[in-house]
Structures are given as structure tokens and as C-alpha cells.
mmCIF file of C-alpha atoms and ligand atoms in Angstrom:
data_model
loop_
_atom_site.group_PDB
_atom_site.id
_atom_site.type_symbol
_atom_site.label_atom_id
_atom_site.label_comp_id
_atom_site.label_asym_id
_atom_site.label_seq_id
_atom_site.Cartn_x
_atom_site.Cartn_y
_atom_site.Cartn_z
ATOM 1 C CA UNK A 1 0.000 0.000 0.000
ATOM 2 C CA UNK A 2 1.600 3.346 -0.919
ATOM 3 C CA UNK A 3 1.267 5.285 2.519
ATOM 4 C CA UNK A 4 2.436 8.328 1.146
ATOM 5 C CA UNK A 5 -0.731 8.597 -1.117
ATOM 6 C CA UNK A 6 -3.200 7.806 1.848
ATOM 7 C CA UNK A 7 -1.832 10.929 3.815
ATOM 8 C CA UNK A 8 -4.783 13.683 4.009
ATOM 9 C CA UNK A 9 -2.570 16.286 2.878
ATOM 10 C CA UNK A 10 -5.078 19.064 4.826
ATOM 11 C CA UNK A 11 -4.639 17.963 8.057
ATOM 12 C CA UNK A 12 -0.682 17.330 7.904
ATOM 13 C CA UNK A 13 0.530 18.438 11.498
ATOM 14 C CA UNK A 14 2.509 21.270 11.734
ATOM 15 C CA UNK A 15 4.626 20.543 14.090
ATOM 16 C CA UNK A 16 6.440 16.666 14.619
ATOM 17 C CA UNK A 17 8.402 16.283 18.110
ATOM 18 C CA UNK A 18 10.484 13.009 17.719
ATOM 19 C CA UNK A 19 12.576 10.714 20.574
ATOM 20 C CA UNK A 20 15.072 8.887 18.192
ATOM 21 C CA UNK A 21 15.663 6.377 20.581
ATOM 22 C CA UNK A 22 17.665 2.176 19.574
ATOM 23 C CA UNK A 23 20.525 3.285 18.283
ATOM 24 C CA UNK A 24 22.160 1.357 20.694
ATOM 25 C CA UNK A 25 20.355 -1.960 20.303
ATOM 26 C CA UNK A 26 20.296 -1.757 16.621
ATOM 27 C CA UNK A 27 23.925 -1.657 17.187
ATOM 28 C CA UNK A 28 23.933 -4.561 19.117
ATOM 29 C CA UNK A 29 21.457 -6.667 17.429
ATOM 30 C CA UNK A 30 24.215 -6.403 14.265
ATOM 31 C CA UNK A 31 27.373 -7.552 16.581
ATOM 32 C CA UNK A 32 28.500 -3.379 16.405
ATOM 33 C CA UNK A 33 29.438 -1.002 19.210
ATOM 34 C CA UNK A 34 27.028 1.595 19.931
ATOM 35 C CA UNK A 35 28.289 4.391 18.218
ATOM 36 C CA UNK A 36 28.029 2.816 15.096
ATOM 37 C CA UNK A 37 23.630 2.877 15.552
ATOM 38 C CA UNK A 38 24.385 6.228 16.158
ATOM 39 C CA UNK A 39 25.883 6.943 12.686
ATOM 40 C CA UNK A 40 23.036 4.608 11.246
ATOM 41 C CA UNK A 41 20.757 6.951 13.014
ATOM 42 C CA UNK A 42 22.100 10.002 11.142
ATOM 43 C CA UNK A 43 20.617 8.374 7.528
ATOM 44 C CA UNK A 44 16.934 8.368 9.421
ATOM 45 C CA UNK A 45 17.728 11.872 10.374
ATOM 46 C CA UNK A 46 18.060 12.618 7.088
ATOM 47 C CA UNK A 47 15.378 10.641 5.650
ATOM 48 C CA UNK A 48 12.706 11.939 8.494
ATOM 49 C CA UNK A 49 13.862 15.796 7.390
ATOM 50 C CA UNK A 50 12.922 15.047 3.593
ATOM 51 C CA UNK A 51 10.060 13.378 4.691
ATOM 52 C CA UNK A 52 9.065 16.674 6.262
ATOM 53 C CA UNK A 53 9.775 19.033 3.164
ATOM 54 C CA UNK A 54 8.034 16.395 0.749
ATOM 55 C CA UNK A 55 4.341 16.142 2.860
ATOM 56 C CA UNK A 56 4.412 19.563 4.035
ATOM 57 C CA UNK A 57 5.457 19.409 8.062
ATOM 58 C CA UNK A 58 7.043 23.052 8.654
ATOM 59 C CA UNK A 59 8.468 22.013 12.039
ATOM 60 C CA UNK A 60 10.731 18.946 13.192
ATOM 61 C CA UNK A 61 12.311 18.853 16.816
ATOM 62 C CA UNK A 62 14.600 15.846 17.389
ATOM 63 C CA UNK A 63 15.809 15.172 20.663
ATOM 64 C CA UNK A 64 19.234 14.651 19.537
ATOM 65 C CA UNK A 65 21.033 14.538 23.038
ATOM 66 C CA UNK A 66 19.522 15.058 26.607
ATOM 67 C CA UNK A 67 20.989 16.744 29.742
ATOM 68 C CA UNK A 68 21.420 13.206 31.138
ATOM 69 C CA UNK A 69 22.932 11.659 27.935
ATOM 70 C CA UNK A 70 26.172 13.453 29.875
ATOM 71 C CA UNK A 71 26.224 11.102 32.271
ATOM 72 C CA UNK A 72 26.760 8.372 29.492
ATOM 73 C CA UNK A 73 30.328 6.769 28.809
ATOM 74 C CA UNK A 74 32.997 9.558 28.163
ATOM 75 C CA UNK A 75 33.856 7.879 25.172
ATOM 76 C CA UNK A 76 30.276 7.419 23.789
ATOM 77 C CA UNK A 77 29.503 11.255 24.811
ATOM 78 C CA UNK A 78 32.811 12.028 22.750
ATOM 79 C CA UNK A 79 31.565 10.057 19.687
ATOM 80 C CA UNK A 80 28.248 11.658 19.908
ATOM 81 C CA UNK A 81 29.852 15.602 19.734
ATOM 82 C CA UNK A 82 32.118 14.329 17.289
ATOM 83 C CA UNK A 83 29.202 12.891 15.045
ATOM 84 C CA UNK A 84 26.895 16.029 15.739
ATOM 85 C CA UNK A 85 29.960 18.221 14.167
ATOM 86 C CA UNK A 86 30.419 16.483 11.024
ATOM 87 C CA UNK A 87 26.883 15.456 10.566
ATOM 88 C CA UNK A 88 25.767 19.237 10.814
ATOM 89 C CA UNK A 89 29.188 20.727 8.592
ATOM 90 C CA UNK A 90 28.668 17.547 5.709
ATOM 91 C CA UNK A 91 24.591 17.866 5.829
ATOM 92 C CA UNK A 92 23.950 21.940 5.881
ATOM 93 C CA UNK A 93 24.771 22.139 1.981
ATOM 94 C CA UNK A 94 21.954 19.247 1.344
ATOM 95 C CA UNK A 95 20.008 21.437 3.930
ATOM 96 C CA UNK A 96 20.387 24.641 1.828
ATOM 97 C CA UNK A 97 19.120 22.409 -1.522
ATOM 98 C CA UNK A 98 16.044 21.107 0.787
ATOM 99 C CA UNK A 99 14.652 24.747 2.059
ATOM 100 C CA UNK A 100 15.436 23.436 5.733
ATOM 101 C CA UNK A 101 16.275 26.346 8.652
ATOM 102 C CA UNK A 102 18.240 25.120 11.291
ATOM 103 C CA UNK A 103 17.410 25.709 14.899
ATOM 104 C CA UNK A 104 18.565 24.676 18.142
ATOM 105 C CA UNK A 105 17.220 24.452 21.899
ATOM 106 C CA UNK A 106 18.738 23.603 24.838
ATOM 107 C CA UNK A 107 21.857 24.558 26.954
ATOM 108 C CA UNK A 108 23.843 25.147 24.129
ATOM 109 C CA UNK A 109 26.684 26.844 25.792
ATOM 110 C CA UNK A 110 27.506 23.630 28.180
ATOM 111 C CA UNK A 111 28.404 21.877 24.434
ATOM 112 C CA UNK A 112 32.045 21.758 23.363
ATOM 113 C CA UNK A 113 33.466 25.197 21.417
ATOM 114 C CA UNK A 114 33.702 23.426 17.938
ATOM 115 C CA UNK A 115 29.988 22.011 18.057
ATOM 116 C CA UNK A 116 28.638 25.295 18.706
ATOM 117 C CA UNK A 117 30.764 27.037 15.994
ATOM 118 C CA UNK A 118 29.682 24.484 13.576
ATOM 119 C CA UNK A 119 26.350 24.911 14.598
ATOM 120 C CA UNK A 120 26.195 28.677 14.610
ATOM 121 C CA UNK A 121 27.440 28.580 10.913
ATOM 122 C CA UNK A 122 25.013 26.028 10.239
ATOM 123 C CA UNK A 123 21.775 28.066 11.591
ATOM 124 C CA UNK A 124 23.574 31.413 9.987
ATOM 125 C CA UNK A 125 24.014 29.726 6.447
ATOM 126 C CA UNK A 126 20.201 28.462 6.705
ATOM 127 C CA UNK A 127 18.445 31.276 8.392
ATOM 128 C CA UNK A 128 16.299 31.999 4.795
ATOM 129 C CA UNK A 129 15.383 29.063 4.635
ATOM 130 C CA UNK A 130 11.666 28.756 4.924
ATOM 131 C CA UNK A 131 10.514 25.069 3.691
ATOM 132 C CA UNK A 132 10.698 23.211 6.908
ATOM 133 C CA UNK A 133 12.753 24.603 10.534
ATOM 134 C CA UNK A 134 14.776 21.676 12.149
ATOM 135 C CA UNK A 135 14.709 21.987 15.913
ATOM 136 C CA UNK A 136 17.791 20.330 17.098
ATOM 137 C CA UNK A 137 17.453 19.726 21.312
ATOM 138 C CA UNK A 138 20.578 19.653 22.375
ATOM 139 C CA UNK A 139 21.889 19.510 25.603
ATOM 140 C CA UNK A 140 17.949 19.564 26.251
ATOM 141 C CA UNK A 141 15.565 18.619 29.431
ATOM 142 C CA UNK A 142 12.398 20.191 29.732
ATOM 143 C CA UNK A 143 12.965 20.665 33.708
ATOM 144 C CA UNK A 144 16.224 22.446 32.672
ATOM 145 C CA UNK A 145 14.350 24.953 30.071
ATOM 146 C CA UNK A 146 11.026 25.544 32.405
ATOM 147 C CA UNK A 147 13.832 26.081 35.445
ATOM 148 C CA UNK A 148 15.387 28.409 33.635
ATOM 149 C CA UNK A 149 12.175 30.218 32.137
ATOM 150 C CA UNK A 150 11.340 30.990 35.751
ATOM 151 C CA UNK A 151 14.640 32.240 36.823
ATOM 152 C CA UNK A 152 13.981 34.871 33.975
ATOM 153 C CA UNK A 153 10.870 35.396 34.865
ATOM 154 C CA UNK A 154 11.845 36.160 39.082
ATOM 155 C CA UNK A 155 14.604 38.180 37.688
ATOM 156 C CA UNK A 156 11.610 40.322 36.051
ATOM 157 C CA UNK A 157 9.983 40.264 39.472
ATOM 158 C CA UNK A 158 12.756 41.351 41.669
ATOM 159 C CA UNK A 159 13.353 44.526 38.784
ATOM 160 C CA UNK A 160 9.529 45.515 39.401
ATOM 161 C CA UNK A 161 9.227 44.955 35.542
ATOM 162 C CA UNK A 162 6.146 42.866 36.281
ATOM 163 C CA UNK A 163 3.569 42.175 38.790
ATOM 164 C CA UNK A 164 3.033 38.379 39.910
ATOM 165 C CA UNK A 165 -0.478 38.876 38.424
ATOM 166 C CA UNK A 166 1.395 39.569 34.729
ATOM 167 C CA UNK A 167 2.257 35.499 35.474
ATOM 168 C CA UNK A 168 0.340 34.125 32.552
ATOM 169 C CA UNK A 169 1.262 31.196 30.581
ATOM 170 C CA UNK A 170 1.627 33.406 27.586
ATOM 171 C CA UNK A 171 4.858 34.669 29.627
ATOM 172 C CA UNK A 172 5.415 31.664 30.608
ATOM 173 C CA UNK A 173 6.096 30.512 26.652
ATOM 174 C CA UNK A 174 7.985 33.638 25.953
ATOM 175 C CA UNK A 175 10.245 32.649 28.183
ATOM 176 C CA UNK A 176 10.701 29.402 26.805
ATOM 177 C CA UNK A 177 13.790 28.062 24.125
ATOM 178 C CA UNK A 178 10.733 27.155 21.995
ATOM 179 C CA UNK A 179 9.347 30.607 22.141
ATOM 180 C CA UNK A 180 9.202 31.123 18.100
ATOM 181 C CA UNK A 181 7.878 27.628 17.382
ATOM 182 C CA UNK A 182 3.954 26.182 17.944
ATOM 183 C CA UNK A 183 3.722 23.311 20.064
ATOM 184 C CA UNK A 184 4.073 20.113 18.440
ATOM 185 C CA UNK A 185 0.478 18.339 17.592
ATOM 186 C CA UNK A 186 2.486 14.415 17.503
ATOM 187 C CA UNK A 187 5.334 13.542 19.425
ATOM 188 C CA UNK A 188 6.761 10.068 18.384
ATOM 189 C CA UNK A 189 8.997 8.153 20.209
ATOM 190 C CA UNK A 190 10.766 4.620 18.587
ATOM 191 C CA UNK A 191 11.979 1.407 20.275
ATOM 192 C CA UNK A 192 9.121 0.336 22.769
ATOM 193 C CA UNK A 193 10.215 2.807 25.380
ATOM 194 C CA UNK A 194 6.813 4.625 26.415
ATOM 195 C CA UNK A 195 7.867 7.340 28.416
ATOM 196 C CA UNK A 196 8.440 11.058 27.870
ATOM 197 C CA UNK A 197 11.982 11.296 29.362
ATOM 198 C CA UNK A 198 12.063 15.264 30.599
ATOM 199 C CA UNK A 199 11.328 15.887 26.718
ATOM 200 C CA UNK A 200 9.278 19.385 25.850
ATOM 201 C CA UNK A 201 6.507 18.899 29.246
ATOM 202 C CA UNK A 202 5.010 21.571 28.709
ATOM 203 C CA UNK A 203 4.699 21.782 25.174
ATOM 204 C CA UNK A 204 3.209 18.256 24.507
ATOM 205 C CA UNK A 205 0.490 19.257 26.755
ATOM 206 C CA UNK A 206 -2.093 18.795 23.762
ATOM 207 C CA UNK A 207 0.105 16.210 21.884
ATOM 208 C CA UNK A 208 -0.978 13.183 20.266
ATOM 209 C CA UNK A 209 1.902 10.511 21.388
ATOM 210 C CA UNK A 210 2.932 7.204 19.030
ATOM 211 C CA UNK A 211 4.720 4.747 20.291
ATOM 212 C CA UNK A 212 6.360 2.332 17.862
ATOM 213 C CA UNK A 213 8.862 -0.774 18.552
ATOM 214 C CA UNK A 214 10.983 -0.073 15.401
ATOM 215 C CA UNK A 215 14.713 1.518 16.723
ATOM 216 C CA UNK A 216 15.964 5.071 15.558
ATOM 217 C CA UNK A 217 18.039 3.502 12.515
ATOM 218 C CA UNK A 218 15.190 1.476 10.678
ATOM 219 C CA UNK A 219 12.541 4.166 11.310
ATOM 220 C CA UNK A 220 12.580 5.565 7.568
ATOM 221 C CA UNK A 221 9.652 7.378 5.799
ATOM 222 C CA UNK A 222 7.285 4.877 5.434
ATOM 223 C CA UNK A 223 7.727 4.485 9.648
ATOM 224 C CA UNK A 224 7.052 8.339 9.697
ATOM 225 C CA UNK A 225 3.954 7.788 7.286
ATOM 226 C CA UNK A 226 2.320 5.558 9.454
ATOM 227 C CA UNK A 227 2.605 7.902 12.641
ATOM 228 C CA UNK A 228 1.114 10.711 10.679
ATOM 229 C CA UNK A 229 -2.021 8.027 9.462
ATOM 230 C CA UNK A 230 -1.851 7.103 12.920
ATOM 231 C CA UNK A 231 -2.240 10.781 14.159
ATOM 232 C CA UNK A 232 -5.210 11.347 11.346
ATOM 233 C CA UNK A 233 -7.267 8.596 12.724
ATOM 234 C CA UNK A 234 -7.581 10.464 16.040
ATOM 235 C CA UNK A 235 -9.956 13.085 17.364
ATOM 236 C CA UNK A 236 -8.419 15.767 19.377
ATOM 237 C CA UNK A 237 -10.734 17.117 21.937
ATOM 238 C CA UNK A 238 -8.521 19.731 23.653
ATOM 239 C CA UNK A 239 -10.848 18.864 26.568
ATOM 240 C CA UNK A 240 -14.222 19.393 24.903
ATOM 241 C CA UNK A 241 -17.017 16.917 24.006
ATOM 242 C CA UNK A 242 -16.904 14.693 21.187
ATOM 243 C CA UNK A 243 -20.489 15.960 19.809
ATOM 244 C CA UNK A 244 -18.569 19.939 20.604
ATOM 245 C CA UNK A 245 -15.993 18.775 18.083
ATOM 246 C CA UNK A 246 -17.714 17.118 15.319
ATOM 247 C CA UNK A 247 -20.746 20.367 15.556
ATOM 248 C CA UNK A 248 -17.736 22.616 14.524
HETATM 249 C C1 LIG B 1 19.130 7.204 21.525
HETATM 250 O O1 LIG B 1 19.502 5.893 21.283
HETATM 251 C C2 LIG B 1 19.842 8.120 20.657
HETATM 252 C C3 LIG B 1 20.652 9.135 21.059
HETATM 253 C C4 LIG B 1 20.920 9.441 22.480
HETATM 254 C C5 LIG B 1 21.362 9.969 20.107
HETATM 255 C C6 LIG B 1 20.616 10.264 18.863
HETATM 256 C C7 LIG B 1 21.520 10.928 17.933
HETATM 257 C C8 LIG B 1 21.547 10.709 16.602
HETATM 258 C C9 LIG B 1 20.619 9.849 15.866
HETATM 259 C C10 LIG B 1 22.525 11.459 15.801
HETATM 260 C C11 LIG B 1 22.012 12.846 15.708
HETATM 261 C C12 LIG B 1 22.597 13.539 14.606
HETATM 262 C C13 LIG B 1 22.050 14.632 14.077
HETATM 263 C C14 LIG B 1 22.722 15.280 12.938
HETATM 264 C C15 LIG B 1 20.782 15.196 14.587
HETATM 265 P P1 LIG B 1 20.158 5.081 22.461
HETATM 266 O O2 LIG B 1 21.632 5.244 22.371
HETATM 267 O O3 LIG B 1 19.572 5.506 23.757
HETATM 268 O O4 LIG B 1 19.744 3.628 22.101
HETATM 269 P P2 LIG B 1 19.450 2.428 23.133
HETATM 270 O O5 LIG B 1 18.257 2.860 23.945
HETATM 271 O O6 LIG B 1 19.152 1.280 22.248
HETATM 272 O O7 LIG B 1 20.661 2.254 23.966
#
């Protein structure tokens, strides 16, 4: 069945959130060390971004590495940066040919000097770019980003700037890394794991979540069509009836 074709192109959601998670096992399941699922992973990246410019997603965030992926083996966390650098510096031309703007969230400045260079020249050299924005989360947790949006937001306090009754979630959002993006309507996640893991809390509030058993480095496009079927088969509510929804 082509799964492409069955895609309701008018209700495409704007906004994917993804956990590429099995590198590792792939790895393993082929007798390879885990950094080598990572590089596998790198061709799904790819595949998942032109999957995006082809059906008409305008926003892709891919939890690429976590504030506790640091606590992972030195020499794993090495390979990781290392990939990131010439992943980003080899991909940004194919990028530029694909429309794609590159974006990042996260603590950026705990990453090592020559990943954020290469990323700063990658998100300079793509800012035009208006087909489809990839969110990178890097150095990411949601409890790290939301800590950090109210540390802004006391700082405003203690200045008399605002009033605790100017506390709205609106400011709230503003002070978020995502603050230019829309929340994601589908978060996927791959490799049977079916938890959030400190990924964009307070974004996914209204997300529709799919779970899949396929790892990172076989989930290719026709993986990524049947989340977005998957997504189009559901009613989102938003907390109303059903009969509010379908009178609309
Ligand atoms: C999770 O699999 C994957 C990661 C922590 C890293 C994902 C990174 C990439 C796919 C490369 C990113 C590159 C670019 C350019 C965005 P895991 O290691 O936790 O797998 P496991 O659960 O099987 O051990």
C-alpha cells in the first residue's frame, strides 16, 4: 500500500516532536558497538527531514542529546559531539538544496566550542530558509528549560518589571527556548520505550503521542507515514465533548 498517497494532505501536522531512541540496540542486534547505531541513526535523520519538506510538516524537533545523555560513557559522549559536528558541517549544503532552517534548543553553551561554531554557521548559512525549521534539542531537558524560564521570569519580578499577576502562561512561553515555534500536535517516540523522558513537558500538553517498537536507525519514511495516518485517525478534543468537536 503506498502510505504516502493515503496521507490527508489538509490535516498534515505542523509541528512533529520526535525521541530517536535504539541506536544502541540496533547496534547490538548487528554484533557493532554503539556508536556505530548512532551513525546509522544520522541516515533516518536525514530521511525523516525530507520526509518533512516532501508532505508539508514546517516544524521537526529531534531530541538529539539530553541533559542526562552526559552522564553516558565519556567515550560514547565524545563520539556523539564528534558525530553532531560532522553530521551538521557535511549535511547543511543538502540542507540549503532542501529549504530546511536550522534551529537549536537547549543549553547550548555547556556543548564543546567546535559544536557550537559548527552549529552557529550552520543556523547562519540556513536562516532563509523557509521550507521546513529543524529543531535540534541539544543539551535539552524540559525541567532544565522551564527552570530556567522561571529564573527569567523572578529576575523580572525582583526589577519591578512585572507584577506576579502579569504570570500568565503566555509569559510563561515567551520565556521558553521554543518561544518562536507552535507546540508540536504528535510527538513520536521509537523502540518500545513509552515514556516522555524530561522531553518538551510543557509543550506536549495537547500532543498526540505514538509509540512504535521499530529503533531510531530502521525508522525511515514509510515508519514516519504511518505515525502521521496514525495521528489522522484520532480526534483531538482539547478537553471538549466529542459531539462539541464534530458540531464545529
Ligand atoms: C538514543 O539511542 C539516541 C541518542 C541518544 C542519540 C541520537 C543521535 C543521533 C541519531 C545522531 C544525531 C545527529 C544529528 C545530525 C541530529 P540510544 O543510544 O539511547 O539507544 P538504546 O536505547 O538502544 O541504547
Amino acid at each position: 500500500m503506498d502510505l504516502k498517497a493515503s496521507i490527508d494532505k489538509n490535516n498534515i501536522p505542523k509541528h512533529i516532536a520526535v525521541i530517536m531512541d535504539g541506536n544502541g540496540r540496533w547496534a547490538k542486534k548487528q554484533g557493532e558497538d554503539r556508536i556505530f547505531g548512532h551513525h546509522e541513526g544520522v541516515n533516518s535523520v536525514r530521511e525523516i527531514v525530507e520526509a518533512c519538506g516532501e508532505i508539508g510538516v514546517k516544524y521537526l524537533t529531534l531530541y538529539a542529546f539530553s541533559t542526562e545523555n552526559w552522564n553516558r560513557p565519556k567515550e560514547e559522549v565524545d563520539a556523539l559531539m564528534e558525530l553532531l559536528v560532522s553530521s551538521i558541517s557535511m549535511e547543511t549544503p543538502n540542507l540549503i538544496e532542501k529549504g530546511v532552517r536550522l534551529k537549536v534548543i537547549g543549553d547550548i553553551a555547556s556543548l564543546p566550542p567546535s559544536c557550537q561554531t559548527e552549529l552557529q554557521e550552520s543556523i547562519d548559512r540556513t536562516a532563509v530558509n523557509d521550507r521546513v525549521t529543524l529543531i535540534l534539542a541539544l543539551s535539552y531537558s524540559s525541567k532544565w528549560e522551564i527552570t530556567d524560564a522561571v529564573k527569567k521570569i523572578a529576575a523580572m519580578l525582583e526589577k519591578g518589571t512585572i507584577n506576579a499577576k502579569d504570570i500568565t502562561p503566555r509569559l510563561i512561553e515567551e520565556n521558553l527556548n521554543t518561544k518562536d515555534f507552535p507546540d508540536p500536535e504528535l510527538m513520536i517516540r521509537t523502540s518500545g520505550e513509552n515514556r516522555i523522558s524530561n522531553f518538551l513537558l510543557w509543550q506536549l500538553a495537547y500532543a498526540e503521542f505514538y509509540f512504535t517498537d521499530v529503533l531510531w536507525p530502521d525508522f525511515r519514511k514509510n515508519e514516519f507515514y504511518k505515525a502521521i495516518l496514525s495521528y489522522q485517525g484520532r480526534e483531538r478534543r482539547f478537553g471538549k465533548t466529542s459531539e462539541q468537536i464534530s458540531s464545529n
